[in-house]
PDB file of N, CA and C in Angstrom:
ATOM      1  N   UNK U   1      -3.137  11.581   0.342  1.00  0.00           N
ATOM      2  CA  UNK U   1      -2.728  10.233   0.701  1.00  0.00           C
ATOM      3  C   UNK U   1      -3.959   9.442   1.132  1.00  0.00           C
ATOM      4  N   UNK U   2      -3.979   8.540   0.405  1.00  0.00           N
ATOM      5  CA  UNK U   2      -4.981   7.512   0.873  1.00  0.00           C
ATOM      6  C   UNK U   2      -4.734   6.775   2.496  1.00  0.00           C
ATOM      7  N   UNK U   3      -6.129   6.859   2.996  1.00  0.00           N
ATOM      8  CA  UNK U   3      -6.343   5.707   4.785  1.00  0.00           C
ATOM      9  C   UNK U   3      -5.808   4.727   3.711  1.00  0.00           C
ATOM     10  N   UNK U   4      -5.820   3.447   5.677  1.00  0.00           N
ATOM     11  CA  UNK U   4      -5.355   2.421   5.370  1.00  0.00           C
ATOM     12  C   UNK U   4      -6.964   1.370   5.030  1.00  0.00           C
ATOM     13  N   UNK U   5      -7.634   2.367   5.792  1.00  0.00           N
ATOM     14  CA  UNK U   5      -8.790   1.494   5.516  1.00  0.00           C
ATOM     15  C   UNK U   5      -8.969   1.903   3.954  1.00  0.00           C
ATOM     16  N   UNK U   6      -9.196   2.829   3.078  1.00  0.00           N
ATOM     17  CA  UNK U   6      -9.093   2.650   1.453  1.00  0.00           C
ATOM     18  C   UNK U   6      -8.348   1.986   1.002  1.00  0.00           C
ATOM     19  N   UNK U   7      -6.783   1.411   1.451  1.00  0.00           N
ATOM     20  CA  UNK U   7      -6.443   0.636   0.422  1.00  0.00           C
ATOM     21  C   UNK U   7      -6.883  -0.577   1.012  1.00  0.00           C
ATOM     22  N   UNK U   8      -6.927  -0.801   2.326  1.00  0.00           N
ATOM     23  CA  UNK U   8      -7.650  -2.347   2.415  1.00  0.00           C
ATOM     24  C   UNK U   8      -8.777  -2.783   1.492  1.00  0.00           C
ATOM     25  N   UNK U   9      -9.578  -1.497   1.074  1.00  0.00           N
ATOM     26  CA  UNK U   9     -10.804  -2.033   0.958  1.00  0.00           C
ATOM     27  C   UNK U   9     -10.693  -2.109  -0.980  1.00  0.00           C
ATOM     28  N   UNK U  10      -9.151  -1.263  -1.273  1.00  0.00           N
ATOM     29  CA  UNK U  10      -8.997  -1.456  -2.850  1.00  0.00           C
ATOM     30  C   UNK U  10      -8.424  -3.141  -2.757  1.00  0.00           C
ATOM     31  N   UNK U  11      -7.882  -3.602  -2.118  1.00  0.00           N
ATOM     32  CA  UNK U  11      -7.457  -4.986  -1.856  1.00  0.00           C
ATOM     33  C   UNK U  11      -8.388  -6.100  -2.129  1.00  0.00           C
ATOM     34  N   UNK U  12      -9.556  -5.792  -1.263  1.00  0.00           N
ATOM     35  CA  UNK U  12     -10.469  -6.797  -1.347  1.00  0.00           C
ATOM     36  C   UNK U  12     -10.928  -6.649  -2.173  1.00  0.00           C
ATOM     37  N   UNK U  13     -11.103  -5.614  -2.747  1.00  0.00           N
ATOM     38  CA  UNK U  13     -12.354  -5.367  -4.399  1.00  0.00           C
ATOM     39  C   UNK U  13     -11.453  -6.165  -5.580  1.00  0.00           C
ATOM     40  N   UNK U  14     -10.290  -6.164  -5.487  1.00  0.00           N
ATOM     41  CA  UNK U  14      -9.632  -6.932  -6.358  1.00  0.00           C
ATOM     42  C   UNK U  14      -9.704  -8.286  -6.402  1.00  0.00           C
ATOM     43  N   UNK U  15      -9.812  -8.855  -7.600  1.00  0.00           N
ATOM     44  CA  UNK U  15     -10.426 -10.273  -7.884  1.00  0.00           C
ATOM     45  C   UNK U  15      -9.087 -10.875  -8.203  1.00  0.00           C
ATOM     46  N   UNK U  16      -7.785 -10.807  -9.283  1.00  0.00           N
ATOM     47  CA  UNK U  16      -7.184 -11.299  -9.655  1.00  0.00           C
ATOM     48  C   UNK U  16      -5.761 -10.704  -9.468  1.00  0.00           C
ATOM     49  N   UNK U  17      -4.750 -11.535 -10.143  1.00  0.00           N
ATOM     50  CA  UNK U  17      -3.099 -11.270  -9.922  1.00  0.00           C
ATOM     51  C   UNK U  17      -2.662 -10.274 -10.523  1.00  0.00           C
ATOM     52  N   UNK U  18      -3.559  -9.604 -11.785  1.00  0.00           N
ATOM     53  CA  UNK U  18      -2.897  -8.869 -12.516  1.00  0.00           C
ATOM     54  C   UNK U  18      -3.492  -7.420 -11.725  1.00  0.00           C
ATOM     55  N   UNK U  19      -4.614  -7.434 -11.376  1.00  0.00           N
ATOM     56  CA  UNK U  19      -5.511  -6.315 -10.732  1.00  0.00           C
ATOM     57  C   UNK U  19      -4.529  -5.808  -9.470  1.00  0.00           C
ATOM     58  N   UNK U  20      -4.340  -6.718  -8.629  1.00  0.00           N
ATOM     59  CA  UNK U  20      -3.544  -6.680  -7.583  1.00  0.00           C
ATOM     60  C   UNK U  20      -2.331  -6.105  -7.783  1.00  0.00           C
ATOM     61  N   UNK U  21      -1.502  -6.590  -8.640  1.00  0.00           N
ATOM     62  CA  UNK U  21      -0.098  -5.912  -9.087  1.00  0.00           C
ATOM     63  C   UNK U  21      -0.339  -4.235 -10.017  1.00  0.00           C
ATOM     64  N   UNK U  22      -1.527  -4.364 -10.257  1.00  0.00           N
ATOM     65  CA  UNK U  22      -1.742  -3.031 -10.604  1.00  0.00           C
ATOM     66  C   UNK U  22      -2.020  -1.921  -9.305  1.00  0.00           C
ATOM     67  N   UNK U  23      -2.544  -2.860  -8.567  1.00  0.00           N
ATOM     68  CA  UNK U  23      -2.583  -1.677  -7.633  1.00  0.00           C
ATOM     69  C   UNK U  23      -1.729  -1.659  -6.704  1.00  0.00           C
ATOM     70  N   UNK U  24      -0.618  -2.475  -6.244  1.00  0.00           N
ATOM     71  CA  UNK U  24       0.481  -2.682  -5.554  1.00  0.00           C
ATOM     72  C   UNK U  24       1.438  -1.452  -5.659  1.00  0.00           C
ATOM     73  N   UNK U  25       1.265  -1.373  -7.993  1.00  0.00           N
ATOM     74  CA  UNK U  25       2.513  -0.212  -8.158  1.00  0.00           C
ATOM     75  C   UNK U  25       1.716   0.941  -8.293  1.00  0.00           C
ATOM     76  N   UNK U  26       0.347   1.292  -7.947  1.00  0.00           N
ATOM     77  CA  UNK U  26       0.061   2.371  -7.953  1.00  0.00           C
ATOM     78  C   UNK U  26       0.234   2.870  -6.709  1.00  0.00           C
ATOM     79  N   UNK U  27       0.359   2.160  -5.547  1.00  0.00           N
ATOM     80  CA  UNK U  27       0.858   2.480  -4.489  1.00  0.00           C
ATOM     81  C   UNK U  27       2.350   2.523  -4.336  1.00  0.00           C
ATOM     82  N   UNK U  28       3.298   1.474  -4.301  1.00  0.00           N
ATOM     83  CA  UNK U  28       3.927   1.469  -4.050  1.00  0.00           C
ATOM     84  C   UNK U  28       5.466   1.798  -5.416  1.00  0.00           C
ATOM     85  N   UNK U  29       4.810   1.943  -6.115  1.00  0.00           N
ATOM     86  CA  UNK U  29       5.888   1.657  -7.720  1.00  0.00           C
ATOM     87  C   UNK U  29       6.663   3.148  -7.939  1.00  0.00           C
ATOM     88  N   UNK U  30       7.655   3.032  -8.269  1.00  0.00           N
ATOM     89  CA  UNK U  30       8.075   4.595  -8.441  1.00  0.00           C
ATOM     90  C   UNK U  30       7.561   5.824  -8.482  1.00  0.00           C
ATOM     91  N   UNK U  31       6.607   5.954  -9.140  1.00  0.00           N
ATOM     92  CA  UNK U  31       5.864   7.302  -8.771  1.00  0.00           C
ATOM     93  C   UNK U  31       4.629   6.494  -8.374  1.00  0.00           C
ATOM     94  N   UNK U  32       4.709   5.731  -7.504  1.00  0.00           N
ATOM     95  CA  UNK U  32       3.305   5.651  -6.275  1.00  0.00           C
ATOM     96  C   UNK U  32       2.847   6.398  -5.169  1.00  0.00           C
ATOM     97  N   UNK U  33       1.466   6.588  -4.767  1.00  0.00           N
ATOM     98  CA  UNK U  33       1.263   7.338  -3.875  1.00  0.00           C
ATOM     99  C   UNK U  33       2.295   7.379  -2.568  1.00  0.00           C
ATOM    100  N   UNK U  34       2.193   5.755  -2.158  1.00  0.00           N
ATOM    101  CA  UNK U  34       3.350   6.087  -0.854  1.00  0.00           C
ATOM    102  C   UNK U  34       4.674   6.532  -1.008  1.00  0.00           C
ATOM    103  N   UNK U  35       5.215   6.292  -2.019  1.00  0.00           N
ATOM    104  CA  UNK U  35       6.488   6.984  -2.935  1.00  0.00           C
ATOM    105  C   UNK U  35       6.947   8.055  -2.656  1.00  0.00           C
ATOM    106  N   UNK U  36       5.934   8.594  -3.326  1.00  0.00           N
ATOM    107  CA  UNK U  36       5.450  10.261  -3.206  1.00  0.00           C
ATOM    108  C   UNK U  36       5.777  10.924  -1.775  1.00  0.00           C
ATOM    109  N   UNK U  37       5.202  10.096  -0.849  1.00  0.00           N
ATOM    110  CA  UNK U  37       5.121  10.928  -0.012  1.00  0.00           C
ATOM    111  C   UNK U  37       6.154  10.499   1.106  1.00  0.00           C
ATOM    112  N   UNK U  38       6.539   9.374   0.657  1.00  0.00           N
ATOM    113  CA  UNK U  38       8.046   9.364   1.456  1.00  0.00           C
ATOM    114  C   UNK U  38       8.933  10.358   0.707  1.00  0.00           C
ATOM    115  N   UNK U  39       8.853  10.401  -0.334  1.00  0.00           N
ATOM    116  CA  UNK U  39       9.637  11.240  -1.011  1.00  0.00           C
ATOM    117  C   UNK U  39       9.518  13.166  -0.329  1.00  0.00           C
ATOM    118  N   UNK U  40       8.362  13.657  -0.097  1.00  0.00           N
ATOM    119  CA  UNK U  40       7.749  14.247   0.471  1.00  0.00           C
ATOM    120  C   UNK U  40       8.697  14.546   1.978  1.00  0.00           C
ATOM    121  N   UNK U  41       8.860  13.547   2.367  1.00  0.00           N
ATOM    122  CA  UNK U  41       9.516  13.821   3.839  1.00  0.00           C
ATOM    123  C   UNK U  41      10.896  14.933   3.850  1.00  0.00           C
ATOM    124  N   UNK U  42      11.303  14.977   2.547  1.00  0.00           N
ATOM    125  CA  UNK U  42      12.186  15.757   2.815  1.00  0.00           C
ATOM    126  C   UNK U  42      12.112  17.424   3.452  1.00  0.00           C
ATOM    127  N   UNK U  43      10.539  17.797   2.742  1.00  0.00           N
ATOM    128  CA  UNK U  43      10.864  18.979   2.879  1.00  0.00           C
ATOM    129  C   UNK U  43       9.766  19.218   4.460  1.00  0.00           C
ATOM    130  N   UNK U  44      10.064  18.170   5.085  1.00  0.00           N
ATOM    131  CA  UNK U  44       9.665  18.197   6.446  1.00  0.00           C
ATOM    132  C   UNK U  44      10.788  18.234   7.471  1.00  0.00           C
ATOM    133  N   UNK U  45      10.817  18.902   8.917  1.00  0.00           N
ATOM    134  CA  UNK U  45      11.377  18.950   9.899  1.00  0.00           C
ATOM    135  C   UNK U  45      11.192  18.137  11.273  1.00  0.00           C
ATOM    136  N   UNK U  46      12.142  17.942  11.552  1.00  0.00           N
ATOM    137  CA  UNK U  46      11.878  17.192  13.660  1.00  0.00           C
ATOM    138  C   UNK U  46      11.401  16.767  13.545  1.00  0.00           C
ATOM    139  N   UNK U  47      10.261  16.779  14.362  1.00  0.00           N
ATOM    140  CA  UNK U  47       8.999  15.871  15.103  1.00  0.00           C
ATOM    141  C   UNK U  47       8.146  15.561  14.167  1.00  0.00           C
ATOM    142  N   UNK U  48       7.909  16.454  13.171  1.00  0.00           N
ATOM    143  CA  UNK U  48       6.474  16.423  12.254  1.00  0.00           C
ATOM    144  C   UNK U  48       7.275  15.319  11.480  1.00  0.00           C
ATOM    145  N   UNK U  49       8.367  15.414  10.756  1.00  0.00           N
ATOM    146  CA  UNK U  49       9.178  14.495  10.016  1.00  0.00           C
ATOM    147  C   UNK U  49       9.351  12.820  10.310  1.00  0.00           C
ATOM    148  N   UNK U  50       9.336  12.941  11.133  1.00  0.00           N
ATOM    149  CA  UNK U  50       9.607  11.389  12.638  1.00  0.00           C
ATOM    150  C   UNK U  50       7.792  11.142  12.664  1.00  0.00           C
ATOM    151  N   UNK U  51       7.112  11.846  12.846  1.00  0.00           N
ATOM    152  CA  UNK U  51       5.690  11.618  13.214  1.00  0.00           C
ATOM    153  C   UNK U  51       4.943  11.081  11.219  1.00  0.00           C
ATOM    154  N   UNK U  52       5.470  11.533  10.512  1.00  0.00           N
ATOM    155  CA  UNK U  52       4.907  11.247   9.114  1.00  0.00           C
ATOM    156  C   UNK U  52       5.518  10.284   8.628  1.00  0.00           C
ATOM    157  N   UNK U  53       7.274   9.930   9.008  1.00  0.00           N
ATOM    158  CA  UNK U  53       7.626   8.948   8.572  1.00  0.00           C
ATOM    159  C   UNK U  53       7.643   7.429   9.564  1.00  0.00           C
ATOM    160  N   UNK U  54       6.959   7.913  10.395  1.00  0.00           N
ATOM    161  CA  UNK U  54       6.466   6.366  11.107  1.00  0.00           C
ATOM    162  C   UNK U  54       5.366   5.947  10.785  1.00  0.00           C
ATOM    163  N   UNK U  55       4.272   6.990  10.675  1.00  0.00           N
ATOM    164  CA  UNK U  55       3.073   6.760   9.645  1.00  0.00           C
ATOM    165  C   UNK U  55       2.841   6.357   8.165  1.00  0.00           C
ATOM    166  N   UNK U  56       3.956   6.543   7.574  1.00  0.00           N
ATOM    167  CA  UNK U  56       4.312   6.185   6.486  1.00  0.00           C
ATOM    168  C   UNK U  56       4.149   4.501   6.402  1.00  0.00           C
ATOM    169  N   UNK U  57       5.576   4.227   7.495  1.00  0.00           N
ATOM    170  CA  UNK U  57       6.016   3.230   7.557  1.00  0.00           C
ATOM    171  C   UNK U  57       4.845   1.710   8.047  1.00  0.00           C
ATOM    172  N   UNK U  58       4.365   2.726   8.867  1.00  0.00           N
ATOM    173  CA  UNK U  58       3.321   1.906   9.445  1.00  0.00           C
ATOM    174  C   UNK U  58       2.130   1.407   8.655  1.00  0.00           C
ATOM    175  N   UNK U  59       1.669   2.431   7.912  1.00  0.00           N
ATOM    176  CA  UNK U  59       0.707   2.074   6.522  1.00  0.00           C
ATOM    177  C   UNK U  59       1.302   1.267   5.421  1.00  0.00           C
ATOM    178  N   UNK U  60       2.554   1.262   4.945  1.00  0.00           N
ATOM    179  CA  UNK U  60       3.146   0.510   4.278  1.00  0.00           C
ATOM    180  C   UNK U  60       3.542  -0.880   4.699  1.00  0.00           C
ATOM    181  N   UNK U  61       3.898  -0.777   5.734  1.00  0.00           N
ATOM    182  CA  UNK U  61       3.545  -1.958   6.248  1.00  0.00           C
ATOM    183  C   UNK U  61       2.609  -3.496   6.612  1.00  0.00           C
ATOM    184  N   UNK U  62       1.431  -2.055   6.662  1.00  0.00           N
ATOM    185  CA  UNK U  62      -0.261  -3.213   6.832  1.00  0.00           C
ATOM    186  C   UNK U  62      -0.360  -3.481   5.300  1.00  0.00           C
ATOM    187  N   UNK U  63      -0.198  -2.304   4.335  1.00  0.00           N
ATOM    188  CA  UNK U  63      -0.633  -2.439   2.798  1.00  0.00           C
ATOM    189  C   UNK U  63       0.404  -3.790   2.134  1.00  0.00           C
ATOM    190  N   UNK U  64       1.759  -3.596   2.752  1.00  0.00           N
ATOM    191  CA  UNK U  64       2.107  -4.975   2.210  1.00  0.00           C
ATOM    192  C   UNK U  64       1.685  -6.023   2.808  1.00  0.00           C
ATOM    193  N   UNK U  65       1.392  -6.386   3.683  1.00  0.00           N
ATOM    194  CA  UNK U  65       1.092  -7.492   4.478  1.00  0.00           C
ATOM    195  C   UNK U  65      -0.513  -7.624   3.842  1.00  0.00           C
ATOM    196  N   UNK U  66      -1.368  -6.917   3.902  1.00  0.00           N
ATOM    197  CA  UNK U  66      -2.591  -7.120   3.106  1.00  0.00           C
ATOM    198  C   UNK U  66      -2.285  -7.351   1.473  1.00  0.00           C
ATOM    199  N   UNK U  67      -1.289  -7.436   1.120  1.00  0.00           N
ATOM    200  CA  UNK U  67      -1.318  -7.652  -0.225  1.00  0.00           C
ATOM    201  C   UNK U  67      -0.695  -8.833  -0.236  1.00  0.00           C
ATOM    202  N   UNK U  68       0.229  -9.343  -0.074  1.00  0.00           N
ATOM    203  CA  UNK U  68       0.829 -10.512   0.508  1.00  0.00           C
ATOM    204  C   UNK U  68      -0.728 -11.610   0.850  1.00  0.00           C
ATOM    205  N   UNK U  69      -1.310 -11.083   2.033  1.00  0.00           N
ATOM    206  CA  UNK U  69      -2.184 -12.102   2.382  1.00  0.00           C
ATOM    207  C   UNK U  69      -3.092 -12.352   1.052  1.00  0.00           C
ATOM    208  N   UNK U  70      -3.668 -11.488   0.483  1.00  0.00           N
ATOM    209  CA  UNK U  70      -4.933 -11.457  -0.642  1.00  0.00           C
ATOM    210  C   UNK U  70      -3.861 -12.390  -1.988  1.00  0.00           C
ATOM    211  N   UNK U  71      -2.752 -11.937  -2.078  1.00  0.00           N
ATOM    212  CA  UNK U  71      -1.867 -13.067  -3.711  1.00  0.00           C
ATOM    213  C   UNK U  71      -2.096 -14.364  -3.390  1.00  0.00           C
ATOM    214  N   UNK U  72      -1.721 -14.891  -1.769  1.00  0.00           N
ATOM    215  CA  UNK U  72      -1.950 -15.828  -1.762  1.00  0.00           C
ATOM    216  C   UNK U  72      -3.165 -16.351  -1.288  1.00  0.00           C
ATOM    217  N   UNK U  73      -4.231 -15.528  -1.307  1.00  0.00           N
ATOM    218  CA  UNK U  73      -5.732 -16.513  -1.286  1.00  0.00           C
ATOM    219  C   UNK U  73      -6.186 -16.630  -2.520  1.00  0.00           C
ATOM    220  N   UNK U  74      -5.595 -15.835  -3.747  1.00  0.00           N
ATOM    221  CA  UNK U  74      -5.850 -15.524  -5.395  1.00  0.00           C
ATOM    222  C   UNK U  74      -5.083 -16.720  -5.769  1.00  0.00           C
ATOM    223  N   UNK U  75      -3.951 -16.893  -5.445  1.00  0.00           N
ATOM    224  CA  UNK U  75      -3.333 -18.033  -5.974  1.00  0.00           C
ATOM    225  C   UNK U  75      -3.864 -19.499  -5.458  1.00  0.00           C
ATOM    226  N   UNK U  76      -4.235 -19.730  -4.207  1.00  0.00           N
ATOM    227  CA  UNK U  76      -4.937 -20.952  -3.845  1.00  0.00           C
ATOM    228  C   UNK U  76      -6.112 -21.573  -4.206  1.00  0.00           C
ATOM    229  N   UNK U  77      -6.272 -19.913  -4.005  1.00  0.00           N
ATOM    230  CA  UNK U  77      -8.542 -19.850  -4.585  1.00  0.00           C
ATOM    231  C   UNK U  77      -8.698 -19.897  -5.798  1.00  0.00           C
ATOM    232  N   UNK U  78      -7.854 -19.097  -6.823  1.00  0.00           N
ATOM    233  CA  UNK U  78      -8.166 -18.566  -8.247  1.00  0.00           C
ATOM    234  C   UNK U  78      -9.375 -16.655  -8.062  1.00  0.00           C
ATOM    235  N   UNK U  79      -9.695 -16.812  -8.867  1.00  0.00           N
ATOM    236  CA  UNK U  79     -10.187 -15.421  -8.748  1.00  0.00           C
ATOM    237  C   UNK U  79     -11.242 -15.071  -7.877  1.00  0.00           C
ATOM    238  N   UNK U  80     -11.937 -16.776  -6.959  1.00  0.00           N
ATOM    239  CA  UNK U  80     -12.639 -15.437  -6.045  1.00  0.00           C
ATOM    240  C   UNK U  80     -12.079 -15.411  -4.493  1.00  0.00           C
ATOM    241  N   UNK U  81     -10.225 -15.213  -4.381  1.00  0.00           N
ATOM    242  CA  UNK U  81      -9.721 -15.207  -3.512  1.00  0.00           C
ATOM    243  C   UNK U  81      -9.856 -13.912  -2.963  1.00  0.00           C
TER     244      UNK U  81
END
């Protein structure tokens, strides 16, 4: 599983709308990394289960919100948003 600081920093390296949505569903798209590993939670227990799926949640969280912020500086700016 990728930090949050790697996908921030796949975020910013991205120049355009189509780049961005490529890497949105490589994260997040049916068989995306975070996917995966929510998917993953099953064959976890208790605490460790609760402790991975708040981490989950929590990285998915910043990664949408950083992707969100970067569409719309691409869409205002054009490509060197």
């Amino acid at each position: 599983m990728q930090t949050l600081k790697n996908l921030l920093a796949q975020i910013q390296e991205v120049s355009d709308l189509k780049g961005l949505e490529a890497l949105r569903l490589q994260v997040l798209g049916k068989k995306g990394e975070l996917t995966q590993e929510f998917s993953a939670l099953k064959n976890l227990e208790g605490k460790q289960k609760a402790q991975k799926a708040q981490e989950l949640n929590q990285l998915k969280e910043a990664f949408t919100h950083a992707h969100a912020s970067k569409k719309k500086r691409i869409a205002r700016f054009g490509a060197r948003g």
